[in-house]
CSV table of C-alpha atoms and ligand atoms in Angstrom, one decimal:
chain,number,residue,atom,x,y,z
A,22,UNK,CA,-14.7,8.4,32.1
A,23,UNK,CA,-15.2,6.7,35.4
A,24,UNK,CA,-11.5,5.3,35.4
A,25,UNK,CA,-8.4,7.3,35.6
A,26,UNK,CA,-5.9,5.6,33.2
A,27,UNK,CA,-2.1,6.4,33.6
A,28,UNK,CA,0.2,5.3,30.9
A,29,UNK,CA,4.1,5.1,30.8
A,30,UNK,CA,4.9,7.6,28.0
A,31,UNK,CA,8.3,6.7,26.6
A,32,UNK,CA,8.7,10.4,25.4
A,33,UNK,CA,8.7,11.9,28.8
A,34,UNK,CA,10.0,8.6,30.7
A,35,UNK,CA,7.3,8.7,33.1
A,36,UNK,CA,3.8,7.4,33.9
A,37,UNK,CA,1.1,10.2,33.0
A,38,UNK,CA,-2.6,10.5,33.1
A,39,UNK,CA,-4.0,9.6,29.9
A,40,UNK,CA,-5.9,12.7,28.3
A,41,UNK,CA,-7.1,12.4,24.7
A,42,UNK,CA,-6.9,15.2,22.2
A,43,UNK,CA,-10.8,14.8,21.5
A,44,UNK,CA,-12.7,13.9,24.7
A,45,UNK,CA,-14.1,10.5,24.5
A,46,UNK,CA,-12.3,9.4,21.5
A,47,UNK,CA,-8.8,7.7,21.2
A,48,UNK,CA,-6.6,7.7,18.2
A,49,UNK,CA,-4.2,4.7,18.5
A,50,UNK,CA,-1.5,3.7,16.1
A,51,UNK,CA,0.6,0.7,16.3
A,52,UNK,CA,3.3,-0.6,14.0
A,53,UNK,CA,2.2,-3.9,12.5
A,54,UNK,CA,4.4,-6.6,11.0
A,55,UNK,CA,6.4,-6.5,7.7
A,56,UNK,CA,4.6,-9.5,6.2
A,57,UNK,CA,7.4,-11.9,4.7
A,58,UNK,CA,7.4,-14.7,7.1
A,59,UNK,CA,5.4,-16.6,9.7
A,60,UNK,CA,4.4,-14.8,12.9
A,61,UNK,CA,6.7,-15.8,16.1
A,62,UNK,CA,6.5,-14.7,19.7
A,63,UNK,CA,7.9,-11.3,18.8
A,64,UNK,CA,4.8,-10.5,16.7
A,65,UNK,CA,2.6,-12.0,19.5
A,66,UNK,CA,3.6,-9.5,22.2
A,67,UNK,CA,3.1,-6.2,20.7
A,68,UNK,CA,-0.3,-7.5,19.1
A,69,UNK,CA,-1.5,-8.8,22.5
A,70,UNK,CA,-0.1,-5.5,24.4
A,71,UNK,CA,-2.1,-3.3,22.4
A,72,UNK,CA,-5.0,-5.6,22.1
A,73,UNK,CA,-5.1,-5.2,25.9
A,74,UNK,CA,-5.0,-1.5,25.7
A,75,UNK,CA,-7.6,-1.4,22.9
A,76,UNK,CA,-10.0,-3.4,25.0
A,77,UNK,CA,-9.4,-1.6,28.1
A,78,UNK,CA,-9.8,2.0,26.5
A,79,UNK,CA,-13.2,0.7,24.9
A,80,UNK,CA,-14.4,-0.8,28.2
A,81,UNK,CA,-13.8,2.3,30.2
A,82,UNK,CA,-16.0,4.2,27.5
A,83,UNK,CA,-13.6,5.5,24.7
A,84,UNK,CA,-14.5,5.2,21.1
A,85,UNK,CA,-11.3,3.9,19.8
A,86,UNK,CA,-9.9,4.2,16.1
A,87,UNK,CA,-7.2,1.8,16.2
A,88,UNK,CA,-4.7,1.7,13.2
A,89,UNK,CA,-2.4,-1.1,12.8
A,90,UNK,CA,-0.5,-1.0,9.4
A,91,UNK,CA,1.0,-3.7,7.2
A,92,UNK,CA,4.5,-3.0,6.0
A,93,UNK,CA,4.7,-4.5,2.4
A,94,UNK,CA,7.2,-2.2,0.9
A,95,UNK,CA,10.3,-0.4,1.7
A,96,UNK,CA,11.5,-2.4,4.7
A,97,UNK,CA,15.3,-3.4,3.7
A,98,UNK,CA,17.1,-6.2,4.9
A,99,UNK,CA,19.3,-4.5,7.2
A,100,UNK,CA,16.7,-2.0,8.7
A,101,UNK,CA,18.6,0.9,7.2
A,102,UNK,CA,18.9,2.1,3.7
A,103,UNK,CA,20.9,-0.8,2.3
A,104,UNK,CA,20.1,-4.3,1.1
A,105,UNK,CA,17.3,-6.0,-0.6
A,106,UNK,CA,13.6,-5.2,0.2
A,107,UNK,CA,12.5,-8.1,2.5
A,108,UNK,CA,9.5,-9.1,0.6
A,109,UNK,CA,11.0,-8.8,-2.8
A,110,UNK,CA,13.6,-11.0,-1.8
A,111,UNK,CA,11.2,-13.5,-0.4
A,112,UNK,CA,9.3,-13.2,-3.7
A,113,UNK,CA,12.5,-13.7,-5.7
A,114,UNK,CA,13.4,-16.9,-3.6
A,115,UNK,CA,10.1,-18.5,-3.9
A,116,UNK,CA,9.5,-17.2,-7.6
A,117,UNK,CA,6.2,-15.3,-6.5
A,118,UNK,CA,4.8,-11.8,-7.0
A,119,UNK,CA,5.6,-9.8,-3.9
A,120,UNK,CA,1.9,-9.2,-3.3
A,121,UNK,CA,1.4,-13.1,-3.2
A,122,UNK,CA,4.1,-13.2,-0.6
A,123,UNK,CA,2.3,-10.3,1.4
A,124,UNK,CA,-1.2,-11.9,1.1
A,125,UNK,CA,-0.1,-15.5,1.9
A,126,UNK,CA,1.6,-14.3,5.0
A,127,UNK,CA,-1.0,-11.7,6.0
A,128,UNK,CA,-3.6,-14.5,5.8
A,129,UNK,CA,-1.5,-16.6,8.1
A,130,UNK,CA,-1.0,-13.6,10.5
A,131,UNK,CA,-4.7,-12.8,10.8
A,132,UNK,CA,-5.1,-16.6,11.5
A,133,UNK,CA,-2.7,-16.6,14.2
A,134,UNK,CA,-4.1,-13.3,15.7
A,135,UNK,CA,-7.6,-14.6,15.8
A,136,UNK,CA,-6.3,-17.9,17.6
A,137,UNK,CA,-4.7,-15.5,20.0
A,138,UNK,CA,-8.0,-13.8,20.3
A,139,UNK,CA,-6.4,-10.3,19.3
A,140,UNK,CA,-9.3,-8.3,18.2
A,141,UNK,CA,-9.0,-6.7,14.5
A,142,UNK,CA,-7.7,-3.2,14.3
A,143,UNK,CA,-10.3,-0.6,13.1
A,144,UNK,CA,-8.0,0.0,10.1
A,145,UNK,CA,-5.2,-2.1,8.7
A,146,UNK,CA,-3.6,0.1,6.0
A,147,UNK,CA,-1.0,-1.3,3.6
A,148,UNK,CA,2.0,0.9,2.9
A,149,UNK,CA,1.9,-0.1,-0.8
A,150,UNK,CA,-1.7,1.5,-1.0
A,151,UNK,CA,-0.6,4.7,0.3
A,152,UNK,CA,2.4,5.8,-2.2
A,153,UNK,CA,0.6,8.9,-3.1
A,154,UNK,CA,0.2,10.0,0.5
A,155,UNK,CA,4.0,9.2,1.2
A,156,UNK,CA,5.2,11.2,-1.7
A,157,UNK,CA,3.1,14.1,-0.6
A,158,UNK,CA,4.6,13.6,2.8
A,159,UNK,CA,8.1,13.8,1.3
A,160,UNK,CA,7.3,17.1,-0.6
A,161,UNK,CA,6.1,18.8,2.6
A,162,UNK,CA,9.5,17.8,4.2
A,163,UNK,CA,11.4,18.9,1.1
A,164,UNK,CA,9.5,22.2,1.1
A,165,UNK,CA,10.4,22.8,4.8
A,166,UNK,CA,14.1,22.4,3.8
A,167,UNK,CA,14.7,19.3,5.8
A,168,UNK,CA,15.2,16.9,2.8
A,169,UNK,CA,17.8,16.7,-0.1
A,170,UNK,CA,17.9,15.0,-3.3
A,171,UNK,CA,20.8,12.8,-4.3
A,172,UNK,CA,21.0,10.6,-7.4
A,173,UNK,CA,17.2,10.2,-7.5
A,174,UNK,CA,16.9,9.4,-4.0
A,175,UNK,CA,15.7,11.7,-1.1
A,176,UNK,CA,17.2,11.7,2.2
A,177,UNK,CA,16.2,13.5,5.4
A,178,UNK,CA,18.9,15.9,6.6
A,179,UNK,CA,19.3,15.0,10.2
A,180,UNK,CA,22.1,17.4,11.0
A,181,UNK,CA,20.0,20.4,9.7
A,182,UNK,CA,17.0,19.1,11.5
A,183,UNK,CA,18.9,18.7,14.8
A,184,UNK,CA,19.8,22.4,14.6
A,185,UNK,CA,16.3,23.5,14.8
A,186,UNK,CA,14.7,20.7,16.8
A,187,UNK,CA,16.0,17.7,18.8
A,188,UNK,CA,16.8,14.6,17.0
A,189,UNK,CA,17.0,11.8,19.5
A,190,UNK,CA,14.5,12.8,21.9
A,191,UNK,CA,12.7,9.7,22.2
A,192,UNK,CA,15.5,7.3,22.1
A,193,UNK,CA,17.8,9.5,24.1
A,194,UNK,CA,20.5,9.1,21.5
A,195,UNK,CA,22.3,12.2,20.3
A,196,UNK,CA,23.9,13.1,16.9
A,197,UNK,CA,27.5,13.2,18.3
A,198,UNK,CA,27.1,9.7,19.5
A,199,UNK,CA,25.5,8.7,16.2
A,200,UNK,CA,28.4,10.3,14.1
A,201,UNK,CA,30.8,7.9,15.8
A,202,UNK,CA,28.7,4.8,16.0
A,203,UNK,CA,27.2,4.9,12.7
A,204,UNK,CA,29.6,3.3,10.1
A,205,UNK,CA,29.7,4.5,6.5
A,206,UNK,CA,28.5,1.7,4.5
A,207,UNK,CA,29.3,1.0,0.8
A,208,UNK,CA,27.0,2.8,-1.6
A,209,UNK,CA,25.9,5.2,0.9
A,210,UNK,CA,28.1,8.1,-0.6
A,211,UNK,CA,25.0,9.7,-1.7
A,212,UNK,CA,24.1,10.5,1.8
A,213,UNK,CA,25.6,13.7,3.4
A,214,UNK,CA,25.8,12.0,6.8
A,215,UNK,CA,25.7,8.2,7.6
A,216,UNK,CA,22.7,8.8,9.9
A,217,UNK,CA,20.6,10.4,7.3
A,218,UNK,CA,17.8,8.2,6.3
A,219,UNK,CA,15.9,7.6,3.1
A,220,UNK,CA,12.5,9.1,2.4
A,221,UNK,CA,12.5,7.9,-1.1
A,222,UNK,CA,15.1,5.4,-2.7
A,223,UNK,CA,15.5,5.4,-6.5
A,224,UNK,CA,15.1,1.6,-7.6
A,225,UNK,CA,17.7,0.0,-9.3
A,226,UNK,CA,16.9,-2.1,-12.5
A,227,UNK,CA,16.2,-5.4,-10.6
A,228,UNK,CA,13.9,-3.9,-8.1
A,229,UNK,CA,10.3,-5.0,-8.8
A,230,UNK,CA,8.3,-2.8,-6.5
A,231,UNK,CA,8.5,0.7,-7.9
A,232,UNK,CA,6.4,3.9,-8.5
A,233,UNK,CA,6.9,7.0,-10.4
A,234,UNK,CA,7.7,10.0,-8.5
A,235,UNK,CA,8.9,13.5,-9.0
A,236,UNK,CA,12.4,12.2,-8.2
A,237,UNK,CA,12.8,8.8,-9.7
A,238,UNK,CA,11.1,5.6,-10.1
A,239,UNK,CA,11.5,4.1,-6.8
A,240,UNK,CA,9.9,3.3,-3.5
A,241,UNK,CA,9.3,5.0,-0.1
A,242,UNK,CA,11.6,4.6,2.8
A,243,UNK,CA,10.3,2.5,5.7
A,244,UNK,CA,9.8,5.1,8.3
A,245,UNK,CA,7.7,7.2,6.1
A,246,UNK,CA,4.5,4.9,6.0
A,247,UNK,CA,3.7,5.2,9.5
A,248,UNK,CA,3.9,9.0,9.4
A,249,UNK,CA,1.8,9.2,6.4
A,250,UNK,CA,-0.8,6.8,7.5
A,251,UNK,CA,-1.0,8.1,11.0
A,252,UNK,CA,-1.8,11.4,9.7
A,253,UNK,CA,-4.2,10.3,7.2
A,254,UNK,CA,-6.4,8.1,9.4
A,255,UNK,CA,-5.8,9.7,12.9
A,256,UNK,CA,-5.1,13.4,12.1
A,257,UNK,CA,-2.1,15.7,12.6
A,258,UNK,CA,-2.1,15.3,16.3
A,259,UNK,CA,-3.3,11.8,17.6
A,260,UNK,CA,-3.2,10.1,21.2
A,261,UNK,CA,-1.2,7.0,21.3
A,262,UNK,CA,1.6,5.3,19.0
A,263,UNK,CA,2.7,2.0,20.1
A,264,UNK,CA,5.1,-0.7,19.0
A,265,UNK,CA,7.9,-3.0,20.2
A,266,UNK,CA,11.0,-1.5,21.9
A,267,UNK,CA,13.2,-2.6,18.9
A,268,UNK,CA,11.2,0.0,16.9
A,269,UNK,CA,12.2,2.9,19.0
A,270,UNK,CA,15.1,3.6,17.2
A,271,UNK,CA,15.6,4.4,14.5
A,272,UNK,CA,11.9,3.8,13.4
A,273,UNK,CA,9.9,6.0,15.8
A,274,UNK,CA,12.5,8.5,16.2
A,275,UNK,CA,12.6,9.2,12.4
A,276,UNK,CA,8.8,9.3,12.4
A,277,UNK,CA,9.1,12.1,14.9
A,278,UNK,CA,11.5,13.8,13.0
A,279,UNK,CA,9.4,13.5,9.8
A,280,UNK,CA,6.1,14.8,11.5
A,281,UNK,CA,8.1,17.8,13.0
A,282,UNK,CA,9.7,18.7,9.5
A,283,UNK,CA,6.5,18.3,7.6
A,284,UNK,CA,3.9,19.7,10.0
A,285,UNK,CA,6.0,22.0,12.2
A,286,UNK,CA,4.9,19.9,15.5
A,287,UNK,CA,5.1,16.5,16.8
A,288,UNK,CA,2.0,14.2,16.0
A,289,UNK,CA,1.7,11.7,18.9
A,290,UNK,CA,0.8,12.6,22.5
A,291,UNK,CA,1.9,9.3,24.2
A,292,UNK,CA,4.6,6.7,23.0
A,293,UNK,CA,4.2,3.3,24.4
A,294,UNK,CA,6.7,0.5,23.9
A,295,UNK,CA,6.4,-3.1,24.7
A,296,UNK,CA,9.7,-5.0,25.9
A,297,UNK,CA,11.2,-7.8,24.0
A,298,UNK,CA,11.0,-11.8,24.4
A,299,UNK,CA,14.0,-13.7,24.8
A,300,UNK,CA,14.2,-17.4,24.4
A,301,UNK,CA,16.2,-19.2,27.4
A,302,UNK,CA,17.9,-16.0,28.0
A,303,UNK,CA,18.9,-15.3,24.4
A,304,UNK,CA,17.8,-13.0,21.6
A,305,UNK,CA,15.5,-14.7,19.0
A,306,UNK,CA,16.9,-15.2,15.6
A,307,UNK,CA,16.9,-17.4,12.6
A,308,UNK,CA,20.7,-17.9,13.0
A,309,UNK,CA,20.5,-18.8,16.5
A,310,UNK,CA,18.2,-21.9,15.8
A,311,UNK,CA,15.7,-20.7,18.3
A,312,UNK,CA,13.2,-19.0,16.0
A,313,UNK,CA,9.8,-20.5,16.9
A,314,UNK,CA,6.8,-19.5,14.9
A,315,UNK,CA,3.4,-19.4,16.5
A,316,UNK,CA,2.1,-22.1,14.5
A,317,UNK,CA,4.9,-24.3,15.9
A,318,UNK,CA,4.1,-23.2,19.4
A,319,UNK,CA,0.5,-24.2,18.6
A,320,UNK,CA,1.4,-27.7,17.3
A,321,UNK,CA,4.6,-28.4,19.3
A,322,UNK,CA,6.4,-29.1,16.2
A,323,UNK,CA,9.7,-27.7,17.0
A,324,UNK,CA,13.0,-29.2,18.4
A,325,UNK,CA,13.1,-26.6,21.2
A,326,UNK,CA,9.5,-27.5,22.5
A,327,UNK,CA,8.8,-30.3,24.7
A,328,UNK,CA,4.8,-30.0,24.1
A,329,UNK,CA,2.3,-28.0,22.2
A,330,UNK,CA,1.0,-24.7,23.6
A,331,UNK,CA,-2.5,-23.6,23.1
A,332,UNK,CA,-2.9,-20.0,21.6
A,333,UNK,CA,-4.4,-19.1,25.2
A,334,UNK,CA,-1.6,-20.4,27.0
A,335,UNK,CA,0.8,-18.1,25.0
A,336,UNK,CA,-1.5,-15.1,25.5
A,337,UNK,CA,-1.7,-15.8,29.2
A,338,UNK,CA,2.2,-16.3,29.3
A,339,UNK,CA,2.5,-12.8,27.8
A,340,UNK,CA,0.1,-11.2,30.1
A,341,UNK,CA,1.6,-12.7,33.2
A,342,UNK,CA,4.5,-10.1,32.6
A,343,UNK,CA,4.1,-6.4,32.6
A,344,UNK,CA,4.5,-5.3,29.0
A,345,UNK,CA,7.4,-3.0,29.7
A,346,UNK,CA,9.2,-6.0,31.4
A,347,UNK,CA,11.3,-8.5,29.5
A,348,UNK,CA,9.8,-12.1,29.1
A,349,UNK,CA,12.1,-15.0,28.8
A,350,UNK,CA,10.4,-17.9,27.2
A,351,UNK,CA,11.2,-21.6,28.3
A,352,UNK,CA,9.2,-24.6,28.3
A,353,UNK,CA,9.0,-24.5,32.1
A,354,UNK,CA,7.7,-21.0,32.0
A,355,UNK,CA,5.0,-21.9,29.4
A,356,UNK,CA,4.0,-25.1,31.4
A,357,UNK,CA,3.4,-22.7,34.5
A,358,UNK,CA,1.4,-20.5,32.4
A,359,UNK,CA,-0.7,-23.4,31.3
A,360,UNK,CA,-1.2,-24.5,34.7
A,361,UNK,CA,-2.2,-21.2,36.0
A,362,UNK,CA,-4.6,-20.8,33.2
A,363,UNK,CA,-6.2,-24.2,33.7
A,364,UNK,CA,-6.6,-23.1,37.5
A,365,UNK,CA,-8.5,-19.9,36.6
A,366,UNK,CA,-10.9,-21.5,34.0
A,367,UNK,CA,-11.6,-24.6,36.5
A,368,UNK,CA,-12.4,-22.1,39.2
A,369,UNK,CA,-14.6,-20.2,37.0
A,370,UNK,CA,-16.6,-23.2,35.9
A,371,UNK,CA,-17.0,-24.2,39.6
A,372,UNK,CA,-18.9,-21.0,40.2
A,373,UNK,CA,-21.8,-22.9,39.0
A,374,UNK,CA,-21.4,-25.4,41.9
A,375,UNK,CA,-21.8,-22.7,44.6
A,376,UNK,CA,-24.9,-22.1,46.4
A,377,UNK,CA,-25.2,-18.6,47.9
A,378,UNK,CA,-25.5,-18.2,51.6
A,379,UNK,CA,-27.4,-15.6,53.7
A,380,UNK,CA,-24.2,-14.2,55.0
A,381,UNK,CA,-21.0,-13.4,53.2
A,382,UNK,CA,-17.5,-13.6,54.8
A,383,UNK,CA,-16.1,-12.3,51.5
A,384,UNK,CA,-16.3,-9.0,50.0
A,385,UNK,CA,-15.8,-8.8,46.2
A,386,UNK,CA,-16.1,-5.2,45.5
A,387,UNK,CA,-12.7,-4.2,47.0
A,388,UNK,CA,-11.0,-7.0,44.8
A,389,UNK,CA,-12.8,-5.6,41.8
A,390,UNK,CA,-11.4,-2.2,42.6
A,391,UNK,CA,-8.0,-3.4,43.0
A,392,UNK,CA,-8.2,-4.9,39.6
A,393,UNK,CA,-9.4,-1.6,38.1
A,394,UNK,CA,-6.4,0.2,39.9
A,395,UNK,CA,-3.9,-2.3,38.4
A,396,UNK,CA,-5.2,-1.8,34.9
A,397,UNK,CA,-5.2,1.9,35.3
A,398,UNK,CA,-1.6,1.8,36.6
A,399,UNK,CA,-0.1,1.4,33.1
A,400,UNK,CA,-2.0,-1.8,32.3
A,401,UNK,CA,-0.6,-4.0,35.1
A,402,UNK,CA,-1.9,-7.3,33.7
A,403,UNK,CA,0.4,-9.4,36.2
A,404,UNK,CA,-1.4,-7.8,39.2
A,405,UNK,CA,-4.8,-8.3,37.6
A,406,UNK,CA,-3.9,-11.9,37.3
A,407,UNK,CA,-2.8,-12.0,40.9
A,408,UNK,CA,-6.3,-10.9,41.9
A,409,UNK,CA,-7.9,-13.2,39.8
A,410,UNK,CA,-5.9,-16.1,41.5
A,411,UNK,CA,-7.5,-14.5,44.6
A,412,UNK,CA,-10.9,-14.9,43.0
A,413,UNK,CA,-10.0,-18.7,42.4
A,414,UNK,CA,-8.9,-19.1,46.2
A,415,UNK,CA,-12.2,-17.6,47.3
A,416,UNK,CA,-14.2,-19.9,45.0
A,417,UNK,CA,-12.1,-22.9,46.4
A,418,UNK,CA,-12.6,-21.7,50.0
A,419,UNK,CA,-16.1,-21.5,49.6
A,420,UNK,CA,-16.6,-24.9,48.1
A,421,UNK,CA,-14.5,-26.5,50.8
A,422,UNK,CA,-16.9,-24.7,53.3
A,423,UNK,CA,-14.0,-22.3,54.7
A,424,UNK,CA,-15.8,-19.3,53.6
A,425,UNK,CA,-19.5,-18.3,52.6
A,426,UNK,CA,-20.7,-15.9,49.8
A,427,UNK,CA,-24.2,-14.3,49.6
A,428,UNK,CA,-26.2,-13.9,46.2
A,429,UNK,CA,-25.0,-10.4,45.7
A,430,UNK,CA,-21.2,-11.1,46.2
A,431,UNK,CA,-21.4,-14.4,44.1
A,432,UNK,CA,-23.0,-12.4,41.3
A,433,UNK,CA,-20.3,-9.7,41.4
A,434,UNK,CA,-17.6,-12.4,41.7
A,435,UNK,CA,-18.9,-14.2,38.4
A,436,UNK,CA,-19.1,-10.4,36.6
A,437,UNK,CA,-15.5,-9.6,37.8
A,438,UNK,CA,-14.1,-12.8,36.7
A,439,UNK,CA,-15.9,-12.6,33.1
A,440,UNK,CA,-15.0,-8.8,32.9
A,441,UNK,CA,-11.2,-9.1,33.4
A,442,UNK,CA,-10.6,-12.6,32.2
A,443,UNK,CA,-12.6,-12.6,29.1
A,444,UNK,CA,-13.4,-9.0,28.2
A,445,UNK,CA,-10.1,-7.2,29.3
A,446,UNK,CA,-7.4,-9.8,29.4
A,447,UNK,CA,-9.1,-11.4,26.4
A,448,UNK,CA,-8.7,-15.0,27.5
A,449,UNK,CA,-11.2,-17.5,26.2
A,450,UNK,CA,-12.2,-21.1,26.8
A,451,UNK,CA,-10.4,-23.6,24.5
A,452,UNK,CA,-12.3,-26.6,23.6
A,453,UNK,CA,-10.1,-29.7,24.0
A,454,UNK,CA,-11.7,-31.6,21.3
A,455,UNK,CA,-12.1,-30.5,17.9
A,456,UNK,CA,-15.7,-32.1,17.3
A,457,UNK,CA,-18.8,-29.7,17.5
A,458,UNK,CA,-21.1,-29.6,20.6
A,459,UNK,CA,-24.6,-28.5,19.2
A,460,UNK,CA,-25.5,-26.7,22.5
A,461,UNK,CA,-22.3,-25.0,23.0
A,462,UNK,CA,-22.2,-24.0,19.4
A,463,UNK,CA,-25.7,-22.4,19.7
A,464,UNK,CA,-24.8,-20.8,22.9
A,465,UNK,CA,-21.8,-19.1,21.2
A,466,UNK,CA,-23.7,-17.8,18.5
A,467,UNK,CA,-26.4,-16.5,20.9
A,468,UNK,CA,-23.5,-14.8,23.0
A,469,UNK,CA,-22.1,-13.2,20.0
A,470,UNK,CA,-25.5,-11.8,19.1
A,471,UNK,CA,-26.1,-10.6,22.6
A,472,UNK,CA,-22.8,-8.7,22.4
A,473,UNK,CA,-24.0,-7.2,19.0
A,474,UNK,CA,-27.3,-5.9,20.8
A,475,UNK,CA,-25.2,-4.3,23.6
A,476,UNK,CA,-22.8,-2.9,21.2
A,477,UNK,CA,-25.9,-1.4,19.5
A,478,UNK,CA,-27.2,-0.1,22.9
A,479,UNK,CA,-23.8,1.7,23.3
A,480,UNK,CA,-23.8,3.0,19.8
A,481,UNK,CA,-20.8,1.0,19.1
A,482,UNK,CA,-21.9,0.5,15.6
A,483,UNK,CA,-18.4,-0.6,14.4
A,484,UNK,CA,-18.6,-3.5,16.6
A,485,UNK,CA,-21.9,-4.2,16.1
A,486,UNK,CA,-21.4,-4.2,12.3
A,487,UNK,CA,-18.2,-6.3,12.8
A,488,UNK,CA,-20.1,-9.0,14.3
A,489,UNK,CA,-23.0,-9.1,11.9
A,490,UNK,CA,-20.7,-9.0,9.0
A,491,UNK,CA,-18.5,-11.8,10.4
A,492,UNK,CA,-21.4,-13.9,11.2
A,493,UNK,CA,-23.1,-13.3,7.8
A,494,UNK,CA,-19.7,-14.1,6.1
A,495,UNK,CA,-19.8,-17.5,7.7
A,496,UNK,CA,-23.2,-18.1,6.2
A,497,UNK,CA,-25.7,-17.1,9.1
A,498,UNK,CA,-28.8,-15.3,8.4
A,499,UNK,CA,-29.6,-12.8,11.3
A,500,UNK,CA,-33.0,-11.2,11.7
A,501,UNK,CA,-33.6,-8.6,14.2
A,502,UNK,CA,-36.8,-8.8,16.0
A,503,UNK,CA,-39.0,-7.0,18.4
A,504,UNK,CA,-37.5,-9.0,21.4
A,505,UNK,CA,-34.0,-9.5,20.2
A,506,UNK,CA,-33.0,-11.5,17.3
A,507,UNK,CA,-33.4,-14.9,15.3
A,508,UNK,CA,-30.7,-16.6,13.4
A,509,UNK,CA,-30.2,-19.6,11.3
A,510,UNK,CA,-27.3,-21.0,9.3
A,511,UNK,CA,-27.7,-21.3,5.6
A,512,UNK,CA,-25.8,-24.0,4.0
B,696,ZN,ZN1,5.9,2.1,12.1
């Protein structure tokens, strides 16, 4: 690797040089959405944060297997072990099959992610498709002596685990504190301690989503799916586990306990957490009336919005803050992001108007290096953006005749802007009008196929296949030729 990437590891509470388990490869697991409603800003932030990481790791030469799960079972209403399953509840209210709810919101989630230019992960496993793996995982924890059965449900014995290991190492909480802060809820008498968490829950008669197990007809606890699917697709030890800070406790803490109990060791080298988004200084919440879905942002159809904001404005807005900082949404902040993004896009378009000079008063290489340095410093996207604004200033100064640039620096300037704006930050030009421009359309297909060729040249078969399959799926016929490719659209 030519770049030395440092990332902040939540587990060690400091920045560390990223060294993968297997040289050249990265296993990345990110907790995906529980699909029972439309995506909102809180979904956009982890998706964009880890998309930035995914893009950058690939750019600096790693082959990345990115797993982002879909929670479609076992996530109960109060995020603990009580209440109705979030998806089952939605299904009951809307008189749908639970999997209809999942499919409906998953399709919408994918659409929103595509609009935000978030690359699809390598694998998107569903919790409901991995019940056997989860039951096997519970058995391992049972065999190791860290689980107990109670009335058909299986719970993790946190107190016993904490005697041998350290429960709370990720979140910094300790078991004494938890004893005083966790309230005994009704119906939890089957637990030995209020902080024990469910590995398997016996389903009551009304519960629709249920599977047979050695203990009861029931369903897995929410924390289990990530341990089981992480191990299945990335191995017993993998590189990076990410998610929102709201998942740090109990979800990720429980994942660590589960893997140590089942495998005898931790499974994750680096834990990464993005910070949260507030709306006008307040937490987002359905009851607070400030719950704005991504679609509502894109259309402007919400009382709290003074206008519509394009997906790229949302993406740019999120990237303007470092992922570990809080972000506060307001119309003013989004309008500032929109203006900033327009300024960068205009500057980029203005590159075409520049005629290179023999002599250059500007040097692009040091600026490019600073952008790499910022990315290597725990994905510091706001610093990258500030340097992109410097690129924009250079373009404006050259056009105004206050600076000159030679051909070599001009090429490097264009490449640098394209690399950081489009490839790494994942921004893209947005067409203002909806109607098709034939030339732009052909150029876009050519560009995709050129990307596919370069993916093939880099032996990135997954990307090459992805592009081919997506285009074929849209009805394009693609032929590889001696000199490159040919394509046509079949109707
Ligand atoms: Zn998870």
